[in-house]
Amino acid sequence: LAMIVMKFGGTSVESAAAIERVASIVRERLDRQPVVVVSAMGKTTNRLLALAEKACAGERAEAARLLEELAAYTLGEARQVCRAEDWAPLSGFIESHFQELSAFLDELAGLGEFPAQYVDLISSYGERLSSRIVATAFKHFGMNGVHVDAREVIITDRRHTQAAPLYSRSYAKLDERVKPLAQQGQVVVMGGFIGSTQDGFTTTLGRGGSDFSASIVGAGIGADEIQIWTDVDGMLTCDPRILPGGHRVKMISFAEAAELAYFGAKVLHPATVVPAVEKNIPVLILNSRNADNPGTRIVAEAVPCANPVKSIACKRNITIVNIQSLRMLMAHGFLKRIFDVFDRFQTPVDMVTTSEVSVSLTIDNTTHLDEICAELRKIADVSTDNTQSLVCLVGDNIRDTPGLGARAFGALRDINISMITQGASKLNLSLIVLDSDLQRAVKALHDEFFATLDEKVFDA
Ligand code: ADP
Ligand code: ASP
Ligand code: MG
């Protein structure tokens, strides 16, 4: 009998009422042997990181006040979804975890900085708490909820804040610890986002990583579906935070979804598709506030579609690095030397354009920007620009639709475009525009490419 993984994001577990909705969604699917993965409640991860930063900056009292507030919120919501007989152990669990957090704040105040191991340790509490609370809540709502600490089954490398799973070890643990519980009719609840190294240090898979956790769990237990429950009806034709009124995409391929996620569609963590593709498990994006909506189904192959573009993703506040060197005219090895620098500082490059003596590229992560520029200045003139946004058209048909570029540029005729690339995958066409033009650009492109809709693929 097949199993499913159901992942619920922060807004889906942000309150007692939201957790009750989750419980009823899961209860209706008990025959499919669900394993549940949850994010931290609401904005807990951001709040934990913000208060830890206060402690590092010497504002220990303010950090303590914010921690109190978070504890009160967590206890207040948990209380309402807990049976009387479970409250003593559950509240004890929550309170002892907040005491541990308080002790870490003292350490951070002493350190005066926030090392990556501590970032992981502190942010892990969000999912450790939410998963325990939801497991207990399931009992209150008549299910056999059981908590599994995700750090015992998701094993990762040591790259704190950006850890990569060790797949075969994690799959073996999931098969051994989680699968039998689901087969016995228990509803396992575990936290997303978190894992541990082989020697037991807490790690995280990167922000938004609970989607990725769900997919690792699905692959590890041999699930036949991975459901990502969130706060929108599915993958939409544009980012609703930039432009409301987009249409639901009913079906999309793994490759298209990965491209959209990578270029800013926050609804899915970009790595989510990796385990799902490997084991060919369909991924669904569904709305926990509108559970009857069929959502988006992500499948191996793109279905034939009359629209060349499936969706428009965007990333605000990216940084362009312009590199120019006349000395490099006709010389070989220029690009290699440039990319070596980005590689050494573990900074991914999103877009690249080149001419004979200059290279412009975009990055999202500016942690090491100063060091990178200092290195590059040894071989070239370097300037940076952080007033730009990336807009990315994604669709499997882009590769063989002639005139698509002309349509895009026509739609943007009043807007200055500072860089253009067609991704090597040929699934995307990316443009860089000023942050201040982003909304106008997305609207113009959306009007151009979604004026008519193929109803097999889009919810009109
Ligand atoms: P969760 O907490 O459930 O993981 P997220 O906030 O991480 O939720 O992701 C859902 C959000 O992603 C949506 O509320 C929406 O604002 C944003 N989003 C960005 N691009 C898209 C898109 N193309 N389709 C749907 N949602 C998108
Ligand atoms: N709670 C984590 C975050 O806010 C992981 C997630 O929500 O997917 O990044
Ligand atoms: Mg998310």
Short mmCIF file of C-alpha atoms and ligand atoms in Angstrom, two decimals:
data_model
loop_
_atom_site.label_atom_id
_atom_site.label_comp_id
_atom_site.label_asym_id
_atom_site.label_seq_id
_atom_site.Cartn_x
_atom_site.Cartn_y
_atom_site.Cartn_z
CA LEU A 1 0.00 0.00 0.00
CA ALA A 2 1.38 3.39 -0.98
CA MET A 3 1.93 6.31 1.35
CA ILE A 4 1.78 10.07 0.90
CA VAL A 5 3.77 12.91 2.42
CA MET A 6 1.83 16.03 3.39
CA LYS A 7 3.88 19.17 4.10
CA PHE A 8 2.27 22.17 5.76
CA GLY A 9 4.06 25.55 5.63
CA GLY A 10 4.30 28.27 8.25
CA THR A 11 0.97 29.97 7.57
CA SER A 12 -0.77 26.58 7.53
CA VAL A 13 0.24 25.98 11.19
CA GLU A 14 0.38 29.58 12.42
CA SER A 15 -2.50 29.33 14.90
CA ALA A 16 -4.79 26.91 16.71
CA ALA A 17 -7.42 27.46 14.00
CA ALA A 18 -4.90 26.76 11.25
CA ILE A 19 -3.71 23.57 13.00
CA GLU A 20 -7.33 22.45 13.28
CA ARG A 21 -7.70 22.89 9.49
CA VAL A 22 -4.53 20.85 8.98
CA ALA A 23 -5.92 18.11 11.20
CA SER A 24 -9.13 17.85 9.21
CA ILE A 25 -7.24 17.79 5.89
CA VAL A 26 -5.03 14.96 7.16
CA ARG A 27 -7.95 13.06 8.74
CA GLU A 28 -9.74 12.94 5.39
CA ARG A 29 -6.70 11.22 3.87
CA LEU A 30 -5.88 8.64 6.55
CA ASP A 31 -6.52 5.79 4.12
CA ARG A 32 -3.44 6.96 2.18
CA GLN A 33 -1.12 6.52 5.19
CA PRO A 34 0.06 10.12 5.44
CA VAL A 35 3.39 11.19 6.89
CA VAL A 36 3.22 14.86 7.88
CA VAL A 37 6.05 17.41 7.66
CA VAL A 38 5.52 20.85 9.20
CA SER A 39 7.31 24.19 9.12
CA ALA A 40 7.75 26.43 12.13
CA MET A 41 4.55 28.22 13.20
CA GLY A 42 3.93 31.47 11.32
CA LYS A 43 6.98 33.73 11.31
CA THR A 44 8.78 31.84 14.10
CA THR A 45 12.01 31.29 12.12
CA ASN A 46 12.37 35.00 11.36
CA ARG A 47 11.56 35.88 14.94
CA LEU A 48 14.14 33.46 16.37
CA LEU A 49 16.84 34.78 14.06
CA ALA A 50 15.95 38.41 14.83
CA LEU A 51 16.07 37.96 18.58
CA ALA A 52 19.33 36.02 18.40
CA GLU A 53 20.82 38.88 16.40
CA LYS A 54 19.73 41.29 19.11
CA ALA A 55 21.55 39.18 21.70
CA CYS A 56 24.70 39.20 19.54
CA ALA A 57 24.44 42.98 19.20
CA GLY A 58 24.44 43.36 22.98
CA GLU A 59 20.70 43.95 23.37
CA ARG A 60 20.23 41.00 25.72
CA ALA A 61 17.18 42.44 27.49
CA GLU A 62 15.34 43.19 24.25
CA ALA A 63 16.18 39.66 23.03
CA ALA A 64 14.73 38.24 26.24
CA ARG A 65 11.55 40.26 25.80
CA LEU A 66 11.10 39.01 22.23
CA LEU A 67 11.73 35.44 23.37
CA GLU A 68 9.03 35.83 26.05
CA GLU A 69 6.60 37.03 23.40
CA LEU A 70 7.37 34.07 21.18
CA ALA A 71 6.96 31.65 24.09
CA ALA A 72 3.61 33.19 25.02
CA TYR A 73 2.36 32.91 21.42
CA THR A 74 3.54 29.30 21.10
CA LEU A 75 2.04 28.20 24.43
CA GLY A 76 -1.19 30.11 23.76
CA GLU A 77 -1.87 28.44 20.41
CA ALA A 78 -0.71 25.00 21.58
CA ARG A 79 -3.00 25.08 24.62
CA GLN A 80 -6.08 25.32 22.39
CA VAL A 81 -5.30 22.20 20.37
CA CYS A 82 -4.22 19.94 23.23
CA ARG A 83 -6.14 17.38 25.27
CA ALA A 84 -6.14 18.08 29.02
CA GLU A 85 -4.11 14.96 29.76
CA ASP A 86 -1.41 15.91 27.24
CA TRP A 87 -0.92 19.47 28.45
CA ALA A 88 1.57 18.83 31.25
CA PRO A 89 4.06 16.99 29.00
CA LEU A 90 3.49 19.32 26.04
CA SER A 91 3.83 22.56 28.00
CA GLY A 92 6.86 21.07 29.79
CA PHE A 93 8.43 20.35 26.39
CA ILE A 94 7.75 23.88 25.13
CA GLU A 95 8.98 25.57 28.30
CA SER A 96 12.18 23.55 28.52
CA HIS A 97 12.94 24.39 24.90
CA PHE A 98 12.50 28.10 25.57
CA GLN A 99 14.81 27.76 28.58
CA GLU A 100 17.44 26.22 26.31
CA LEU A 101 16.98 29.08 23.87
CA SER A 102 17.43 31.58 26.68
CA ALA A 103 20.72 29.94 27.65
CA PHE A 104 21.89 30.15 24.01
CA LEU A 105 21.11 33.87 24.02
CA ASP A 106 23.51 34.29 26.96
CA GLU A 107 26.19 32.47 24.98
CA LEU A 108 25.57 34.65 21.92
CA ALA A 109 25.66 37.84 24.01
CA GLY A 110 29.07 36.71 25.27
CA LEU A 111 30.29 35.83 21.78
CA GLY A 112 29.10 39.06 20.16
CA GLU A 113 28.71 37.30 16.81
CA PHE A 114 26.35 34.74 15.29
CA PRO A 115 28.28 31.74 13.91
CA ALA A 116 26.51 29.51 11.38
CA GLN A 117 26.30 26.58 13.82
CA TYR A 118 24.31 28.80 16.16
CA VAL A 119 22.10 30.05 13.34
CA ASP A 120 21.13 26.43 12.68
CA LEU A 121 20.79 25.51 16.32
CA ILE A 122 18.54 28.46 17.13
CA SER A 123 16.40 28.33 14.00
CA SER A 124 15.87 24.57 14.48
CA TYR A 125 13.67 25.25 17.51
CA GLY A 126 10.85 26.52 15.31
CA GLU A 127 10.33 23.16 13.62
CA ARG A 128 11.19 21.15 16.75
CA LEU A 129 8.36 22.90 18.59
CA SER A 130 5.78 23.00 15.80
CA SER A 131 6.18 19.30 14.98
CA ARG A 132 5.74 18.25 18.61
CA ILE A 133 2.71 20.54 18.99
CA VAL A 134 1.02 19.30 15.79
CA ALA A 135 1.66 15.64 16.72
CA THR A 136 -0.08 16.25 20.06
CA ALA A 137 -2.87 18.24 18.39
CA PHE A 138 -3.62 15.27 16.12
CA LYS A 139 -4.55 13.26 19.23
CA HIS A 140 -6.92 16.05 20.25
CA PHE A 141 -8.52 15.81 16.81
CA GLY A 142 -8.93 12.04 17.01
CA MET A 143 -5.84 10.77 15.21
CA ASN A 144 -2.92 8.64 16.25
CA GLY A 145 -0.26 11.38 16.05
CA VAL A 146 3.34 10.49 16.82
CA HIS A 147 6.31 12.83 16.85
CA VAL A 148 9.63 11.94 15.21
CA ASP A 149 12.58 14.33 15.63
CA ALA A 150 13.60 15.01 12.03
CA ARG A 151 17.24 15.30 13.10
CA GLU A 152 17.28 11.56 13.74
CA VAL A 153 16.35 10.70 10.16
CA ILE A 154 17.52 13.58 7.92
CA ILE A 155 21.30 13.24 7.85
CA THR A 156 23.29 15.99 6.16
CA ASP A 157 26.78 17.26 5.45
CA ARG A 158 28.29 19.95 7.70
CA ARG A 159 27.47 23.00 5.59
CA HIS A 160 25.61 24.93 8.26
CA THR A 161 22.64 27.02 7.06
CA GLN A 162 22.84 25.40 3.61
CA ALA A 163 23.33 21.70 4.40
CA ALA A 164 22.90 19.03 1.72
CA PRO A 165 21.25 15.73 2.64
CA LEU A 166 23.24 12.51 2.59
CA TYR A 167 20.58 10.71 0.62
CA SER A 168 21.27 7.04 1.15
CA ARG A 169 21.81 7.43 4.90
CA SER A 170 18.66 9.52 5.26
CA TYR A 171 16.62 7.12 3.12
CA ALA A 172 17.80 4.16 5.24
CA LYS A 173 16.77 5.93 8.46
CA LEU A 174 13.40 6.98 7.03
CA ASP A 175 12.74 3.44 5.85
CA GLU A 176 13.64 2.05 9.25
CA ARG A 177 12.06 4.64 11.59
CA VAL A 178 9.19 6.35 9.76
CA LYS A 179 7.78 3.89 7.25
CA PRO A 180 6.85 1.18 9.81
CA LEU A 181 5.00 3.72 11.99
CA ALA A 182 2.94 4.86 9.00
CA GLN A 183 2.24 1.25 8.07
CA GLN A 184 0.97 0.61 11.60
CA GLY A 185 -1.56 3.42 11.14
CA GLN A 186 0.25 6.06 13.16
CA VAL A 187 0.44 9.58 11.76
CA VAL A 188 4.08 10.61 11.98
CA VAL A 189 4.64 14.36 12.35
CA MET A 190 8.14 15.66 11.82
CA GLY A 191 9.70 19.10 11.37
CA GLY A 192 10.91 20.20 7.97
CA PHE A 193 14.02 22.29 7.38
CA ILE A 194 16.20 20.60 10.04
CA GLY A 195 18.61 17.70 10.05
CA SER A 196 21.84 16.69 11.69
CA THR A 197 25.34 15.70 10.72
CA GLN A 198 26.50 12.13 11.23
CA ASP A 199 28.10 13.17 14.50
CA GLY A 200 24.90 14.76 15.75
CA PHE A 201 25.26 18.50 15.10
CA THR A 202 22.02 20.26 14.15
CA THR A 203 21.92 21.60 10.60
CA THR A 204 19.33 23.23 8.33
CA LEU A 205 18.63 22.82 4.63
CA GLY A 206 18.38 26.59 3.93
CA ARG A 207 15.47 29.00 4.21
CA GLY A 208 12.23 27.57 2.87
CA GLY A 209 13.77 24.10 3.19
CA SER A 210 10.72 22.28 4.58
CA ASP A 211 9.52 21.60 1.03
CA PHE A 212 12.85 19.90 0.38
CA SER A 213 12.48 17.87 3.61
CA ALA A 214 9.07 16.66 2.46
CA SER A 215 10.53 15.47 -0.78
CA ILE A 216 13.42 13.66 0.94
CA VAL A 217 10.90 11.95 3.24
CA GLY A 218 8.73 11.00 0.27
CA ALA A 219 11.66 9.43 -1.55
CA GLY A 220 12.88 7.71 1.63
CA ILE A 221 9.59 5.98 2.44
CA GLY A 222 8.68 5.31 -1.19
CA ALA A 223 5.61 7.57 -1.14
CA ASP A 224 3.46 7.74 -4.24
CA GLU A 225 2.73 11.46 -3.84
CA ILE A 226 4.28 14.47 -2.13
CA GLN A 227 1.78 17.19 -1.22
CA ILE A 228 2.99 20.73 -0.47
CA TRP A 229 0.16 22.48 1.38
CA THR A 230 0.55 26.25 1.46
CA ASP A 231 -1.44 29.51 1.36
CA VAL A 232 -2.10 29.82 -2.39
CA ASP A 233 -4.05 27.61 -4.83
CA GLY A 234 -0.88 26.33 -6.50
CA MET A 235 1.81 27.61 -8.82
CA LEU A 236 0.36 30.78 -10.31
CA THR A 237 1.24 32.46 -13.61
CA CYS A 238 2.93 35.29 -11.67
CA ASP A 239 4.17 36.00 -8.18
CA PRO A 240 1.10 37.26 -6.27
CA ARG A 241 3.28 39.50 -4.09
CA ILE A 242 4.27 41.44 -7.23
CA LEU A 243 1.11 41.14 -9.32
CA PRO A 244 -2.19 39.77 -8.00
CA GLY A 245 -4.66 38.08 -10.34
CA GLY A 246 -2.47 35.35 -11.82
CA HIS A 247 -4.00 32.08 -12.97
CA ARG A 248 -3.40 28.66 -11.41
CA VAL A 249 -1.16 26.39 -13.50
CA LYS A 250 -2.79 22.95 -13.35
CA MET A 251 0.19 20.93 -14.55
CA ILE A 252 3.85 21.70 -14.87
CA SER A 253 7.01 19.65 -15.37
CA PHE A 254 9.70 19.12 -12.75
CA ALA A 255 12.16 21.06 -14.92
CA GLU A 256 9.83 24.04 -15.28
CA ALA A 257 8.95 24.05 -11.58
CA ALA A 258 12.61 23.88 -10.58
CA GLU A 259 13.44 26.78 -12.87
CA LEU A 260 10.60 28.90 -11.44
CA ALA A 261 11.59 28.04 -7.88
CA TYR A 262 15.23 28.88 -8.55
CA PHE A 263 14.34 32.25 -10.08
CA GLY A 264 12.14 33.37 -7.21
CA ALA A 265 8.81 31.48 -7.03
CA LYS A 266 8.95 31.07 -3.25
CA VAL A 267 6.01 28.66 -3.25
CA LEU A 268 8.50 25.81 -3.82
CA HIS A 269 12.07 25.37 -2.59
CA PRO A 270 14.24 24.78 -5.68
CA ALA A 271 15.77 21.53 -4.40
CA THR A 272 12.35 19.94 -3.79
CA VAL A 273 12.23 18.39 -7.22
CA VAL A 274 15.58 16.58 -6.84
CA PRO A 275 14.47 13.53 -4.80
CA ALA A 276 11.06 13.57 -6.48
CA VAL A 277 12.59 13.35 -9.96
CA GLU A 278 14.99 10.64 -8.90
CA LYS A 279 12.15 8.42 -7.64
CA ASN A 280 9.59 9.78 -10.10
CA ILE A 281 7.11 10.83 -7.39
CA PRO A 282 4.56 13.49 -8.41
CA VAL A 283 4.53 16.67 -6.30
CA LEU A 284 1.30 18.57 -5.71
CA ILE A 285 0.98 22.17 -4.51
CA LEU A 286 -2.28 22.64 -2.59
CA ASN A 287 -4.00 25.33 -0.52
CA SER A 288 -4.69 24.51 3.15
CA ARG A 289 -7.29 27.30 3.24
CA ASN A 290 -9.02 26.02 0.11
CA ALA A 291 -8.52 22.28 0.31
CA ASP A 292 -11.00 21.37 -2.44
CA ASN A 293 -9.01 23.22 -5.09
CA PRO A 294 -7.06 20.68 -7.20
CA GLY A 295 -3.86 22.77 -7.05
CA THR A 296 -0.82 22.25 -9.26
CA ARG A 297 0.50 18.86 -10.24
CA ILE A 298 4.24 18.66 -10.97
CA VAL A 299 5.03 15.71 -13.22
CA ALA A 300 7.96 14.28 -15.18
CA GLU A 301 7.10 15.56 -18.66
CA ALA A 302 5.59 18.89 -19.70
CA VAL A 303 2.13 18.44 -21.20
CA PRO A 304 1.55 19.98 -24.64
CA CYS A 305 0.47 23.59 -24.14
CA ALA A 306 -0.58 26.34 -26.54
CA ASN A 307 0.98 29.02 -24.32
CA PRO A 308 4.77 29.20 -24.66
CA VAL A 309 5.17 30.65 -21.13
CA LYS A 310 3.88 28.79 -18.04
CA SER A 311 4.72 31.37 -15.41
CA ILE A 312 6.76 34.51 -14.67
CA ALA A 313 9.10 34.43 -11.67
CA CYS A 314 10.96 37.38 -10.22
CA LYS A 315 13.69 38.16 -7.77
CA ARG A 316 13.92 41.60 -6.24
CA ASN A 317 17.16 43.25 -5.16
CA ILE A 318 19.63 41.19 -7.06
CA THR A 319 23.14 42.52 -7.58
CA ILE A 320 24.83 42.95 -10.94
CA VAL A 321 28.61 42.70 -11.07
CA ASN A 322 30.16 44.32 -14.15
CA ILE A 323 33.68 43.16 -14.93
CA GLN A 324 35.75 44.76 -17.67
CA SER A 325 39.33 44.20 -18.69
CA LEU A 326 40.97 45.51 -21.84
CA ARG A 327 44.01 43.40 -21.04
CA MET A 328 41.81 40.39 -21.61
CA LEU A 329 41.10 41.26 -25.23
CA MET A 330 41.79 38.08 -27.19
CA ALA A 331 43.19 36.32 -24.13
CA HIS A 332 41.80 32.97 -23.08
CA GLY A 333 40.98 31.91 -19.55
CA PHE A 334 39.29 35.17 -18.55
CA LEU A 335 35.93 33.59 -17.76
CA LYS A 336 37.54 30.74 -15.87
CA ARG A 337 39.43 33.16 -13.65
CA ILE A 338 36.26 35.10 -12.95
CA PHE A 339 34.16 32.07 -12.11
CA ASP A 340 36.90 30.63 -9.93
CA VAL A 341 36.52 33.67 -7.69
CA PHE A 342 32.76 33.18 -7.28
CA ASP A 343 33.32 29.50 -6.73
CA ARG A 344 35.90 30.08 -4.01
CA PHE A 345 33.38 32.23 -2.10
CA GLN A 346 30.57 29.73 -2.70
CA THR A 347 28.42 32.36 -4.38
CA PRO A 348 26.07 31.11 -7.10
CA VAL A 349 25.85 33.15 -10.28
CA ASP A 350 22.38 33.39 -11.83
CA MET A 351 22.74 35.24 -15.13
CA VAL A 352 25.76 35.92 -17.30
CA THR A 353 26.30 38.06 -20.38
CA THR A 354 29.65 38.53 -22.06
CA SER A 355 31.31 40.59 -24.73
CA GLU A 356 34.90 40.46 -25.87
CA VAL A 357 36.28 42.44 -22.93
CA SER A 358 33.49 42.53 -20.41
CA VAL A 359 31.30 40.21 -18.40
CA SER A 360 28.17 41.13 -16.47
CA LEU A 361 26.64 38.68 -14.08
CA THR A 362 24.04 38.65 -11.36
CA ILE A 363 24.15 37.22 -7.86
CA ASP A 364 21.55 36.87 -5.16
CA ASN A 365 23.75 36.17 -2.16
CA THR A 366 25.93 39.17 -1.36
CA THR A 367 27.54 37.81 1.82
CA HIS A 368 31.01 37.77 0.22
CA LEU A 369 30.53 40.57 -2.31
CA ASP A 370 33.32 42.79 -0.95
CA GLU A 371 35.86 39.96 -0.94
CA ILE A 372 34.79 38.87 -4.42
CA CYS A 373 35.19 42.39 -5.82
CA ALA A 374 38.59 42.77 -4.17
CA GLU A 375 39.77 39.55 -5.84
CA LEU A 376 38.32 40.52 -9.24
CA ARG A 377 39.94 43.97 -9.10
CA LYS A 378 43.32 42.22 -9.34
CA ILE A 379 42.47 41.31 -12.94
CA ALA A 380 39.80 43.79 -14.09
CA ASP A 381 37.75 46.93 -13.48
CA VAL A 382 34.72 46.07 -11.38
CA SER A 383 31.49 47.90 -10.60
CA THR A 384 28.32 46.72 -8.90
CA ASP A 385 24.68 47.74 -9.07
CA ASN A 386 22.05 46.69 -6.54
CA THR A 387 19.04 48.57 -7.85
CA GLN A 388 17.89 45.86 -10.24
CA SER A 389 15.42 42.97 -10.33
CA LEU A 390 15.32 39.79 -12.34
CA VAL A 391 12.25 38.73 -14.32
CA CYS A 392 12.19 35.21 -15.67
CA LEU A 393 9.75 33.75 -18.19
CA VAL A 394 9.60 29.97 -17.85
CA GLY A 395 8.04 27.38 -20.14
CA ASP A 396 9.02 24.21 -21.90
CA ASN A 397 7.89 25.68 -25.24
CA ILE A 398 10.18 28.69 -25.03
CA ARG A 399 12.96 26.72 -26.73
CA ASP A 400 11.02 26.25 -29.95
CA THR A 401 8.82 29.32 -30.15
CA PRO A 402 10.22 31.72 -32.72
CA GLY A 403 9.59 35.38 -32.04
CA LEU A 404 9.17 34.95 -28.32
CA GLY A 405 11.95 37.44 -27.59
CA ALA A 406 10.37 39.97 -29.92
CA ARG A 407 7.04 39.60 -28.12
CA ALA A 408 8.71 40.08 -24.74
CA PHE A 409 10.68 43.14 -25.86
CA GLY A 410 7.62 44.57 -27.59
CA ALA A 411 5.66 44.27 -24.37
CA LEU A 412 8.47 46.04 -22.52
CA ARG A 413 9.02 48.75 -25.11
CA ASP A 414 8.76 51.54 -22.49
CA ILE A 415 10.99 49.83 -19.97
CA ASN A 416 14.76 49.85 -19.91
CA ILE A 417 16.19 46.31 -19.97
CA SER A 418 19.76 46.12 -18.68
CA MET A 419 20.52 42.43 -19.32
CA ILE A 420 18.95 39.59 -21.28
CA THR A 421 19.73 35.87 -21.34
CA GLN A 422 18.13 32.73 -22.52
CA GLY A 423 18.99 30.07 -19.97
CA ALA A 424 21.13 27.20 -21.19
CA SER A 425 18.23 24.89 -20.39
CA LYS A 426 16.23 26.86 -22.99
CA LEU A 427 13.29 26.76 -20.60
CA ASN A 428 13.66 30.37 -19.62
CA LEU A 429 14.12 33.87 -20.90
CA SER A 430 15.48 36.19 -18.23
CA LEU A 431 15.59 39.96 -18.15
CA ILE A 432 17.00 42.48 -15.72
CA VAL A 433 15.05 45.67 -15.08
CA LEU A 434 15.22 48.41 -12.47
CA ASP A 435 13.55 47.50 -9.16
CA SER A 436 11.32 50.51 -9.67
CA ASP A 437 10.10 49.09 -13.03
CA LEU A 438 9.58 45.53 -11.84
CA GLN A 439 5.85 45.62 -11.25
CA ARG A 440 5.17 47.38 -14.55
CA ALA A 441 7.38 44.89 -16.39
CA VAL A 442 5.64 41.85 -14.89
CA LYS A 443 2.22 43.30 -15.69
CA ALA A 444 3.19 44.03 -19.30
CA LEU A 445 4.64 40.53 -19.79
CA HIS A 446 1.67 38.87 -18.09
CA ASP A 447 -0.77 40.76 -20.31
CA GLU A 448 1.23 39.72 -23.37
CA PHE A 449 1.64 36.00 -22.62
CA PHE A 450 -1.55 35.16 -20.71
CA ALA A 451 -4.18 37.12 -22.65
CA THR A 452 -5.46 33.77 -23.91
CA LEU A 453 -5.07 30.58 -21.89
CA ASP A 454 -4.82 26.92 -22.85
CA GLU A 455 -7.49 25.56 -20.52
CA LYS A 456 -5.88 22.12 -20.34
CA VAL A 457 -2.99 23.72 -18.47
CA PHE A 458 -4.39 26.87 -16.84
CA ASP A 459 -7.40 27.56 -14.68
CA ALA A 460 -8.95 30.38 -16.67
P1 ADP B 1 4.87 28.16 3.10
O1 ADP B 1 5.01 28.83 4.41
O2 ADP B 1 3.61 27.39 2.95
O3 ADP B 1 6.10 27.37 2.70
P2 ADP B 1 5.76 30.29 1.34
O4 ADP B 1 5.52 31.69 1.81
O5 ADP B 1 7.14 29.76 1.48
O6 ADP B 1 4.69 29.35 2.05
O7 ADP B 1 5.34 30.16 -0.20
C1 ADP B 1 4.05 30.54 -0.62
C2 ADP B 1 4.10 31.95 -1.20
O8 ADP B 1 4.89 31.93 -2.40
C3 ADP B 1 2.80 32.48 -1.67
O9 ADP B 1 2.04 33.04 -0.62
C4 ADP B 1 3.21 33.53 -2.70
O10 ADP B 1 3.27 34.82 -2.14
C5 ADP B 1 4.63 33.14 -3.08
N1 ADP B 1 4.81 32.95 -4.53
C6 ADP B 1 5.79 33.49 -5.28
N2 ADP B 1 5.69 33.15 -6.56
C7 ADP B 1 4.59 32.38 -6.67
C8 ADP B 1 3.94 31.73 -7.77
N3 ADP B 1 4.41 31.79 -9.01
N4 ADP B 1 2.82 31.03 -7.50
C9 ADP B 1 2.34 30.94 -6.26
N5 ADP B 1 2.90 31.54 -5.18
C10 ADP B 1 4.02 32.24 -5.37
N1 ASP B 2 10.79 27.58 8.78
C1 ASP B 2 11.81 27.62 7.74
C2 ASP B 2 11.89 28.99 7.12
O1 ASP B 2 11.15 29.88 7.49
C3 ASP B 2 11.63 26.54 6.71
C4 ASP B 2 10.34 26.60 5.92
O2 ASP B 2 9.39 27.29 6.33
O3 ASP B 2 10.27 25.93 4.88
O4 ASP B 2 12.73 29.20 6.27
MG MG B 3 8.00 27.92 1.93
#
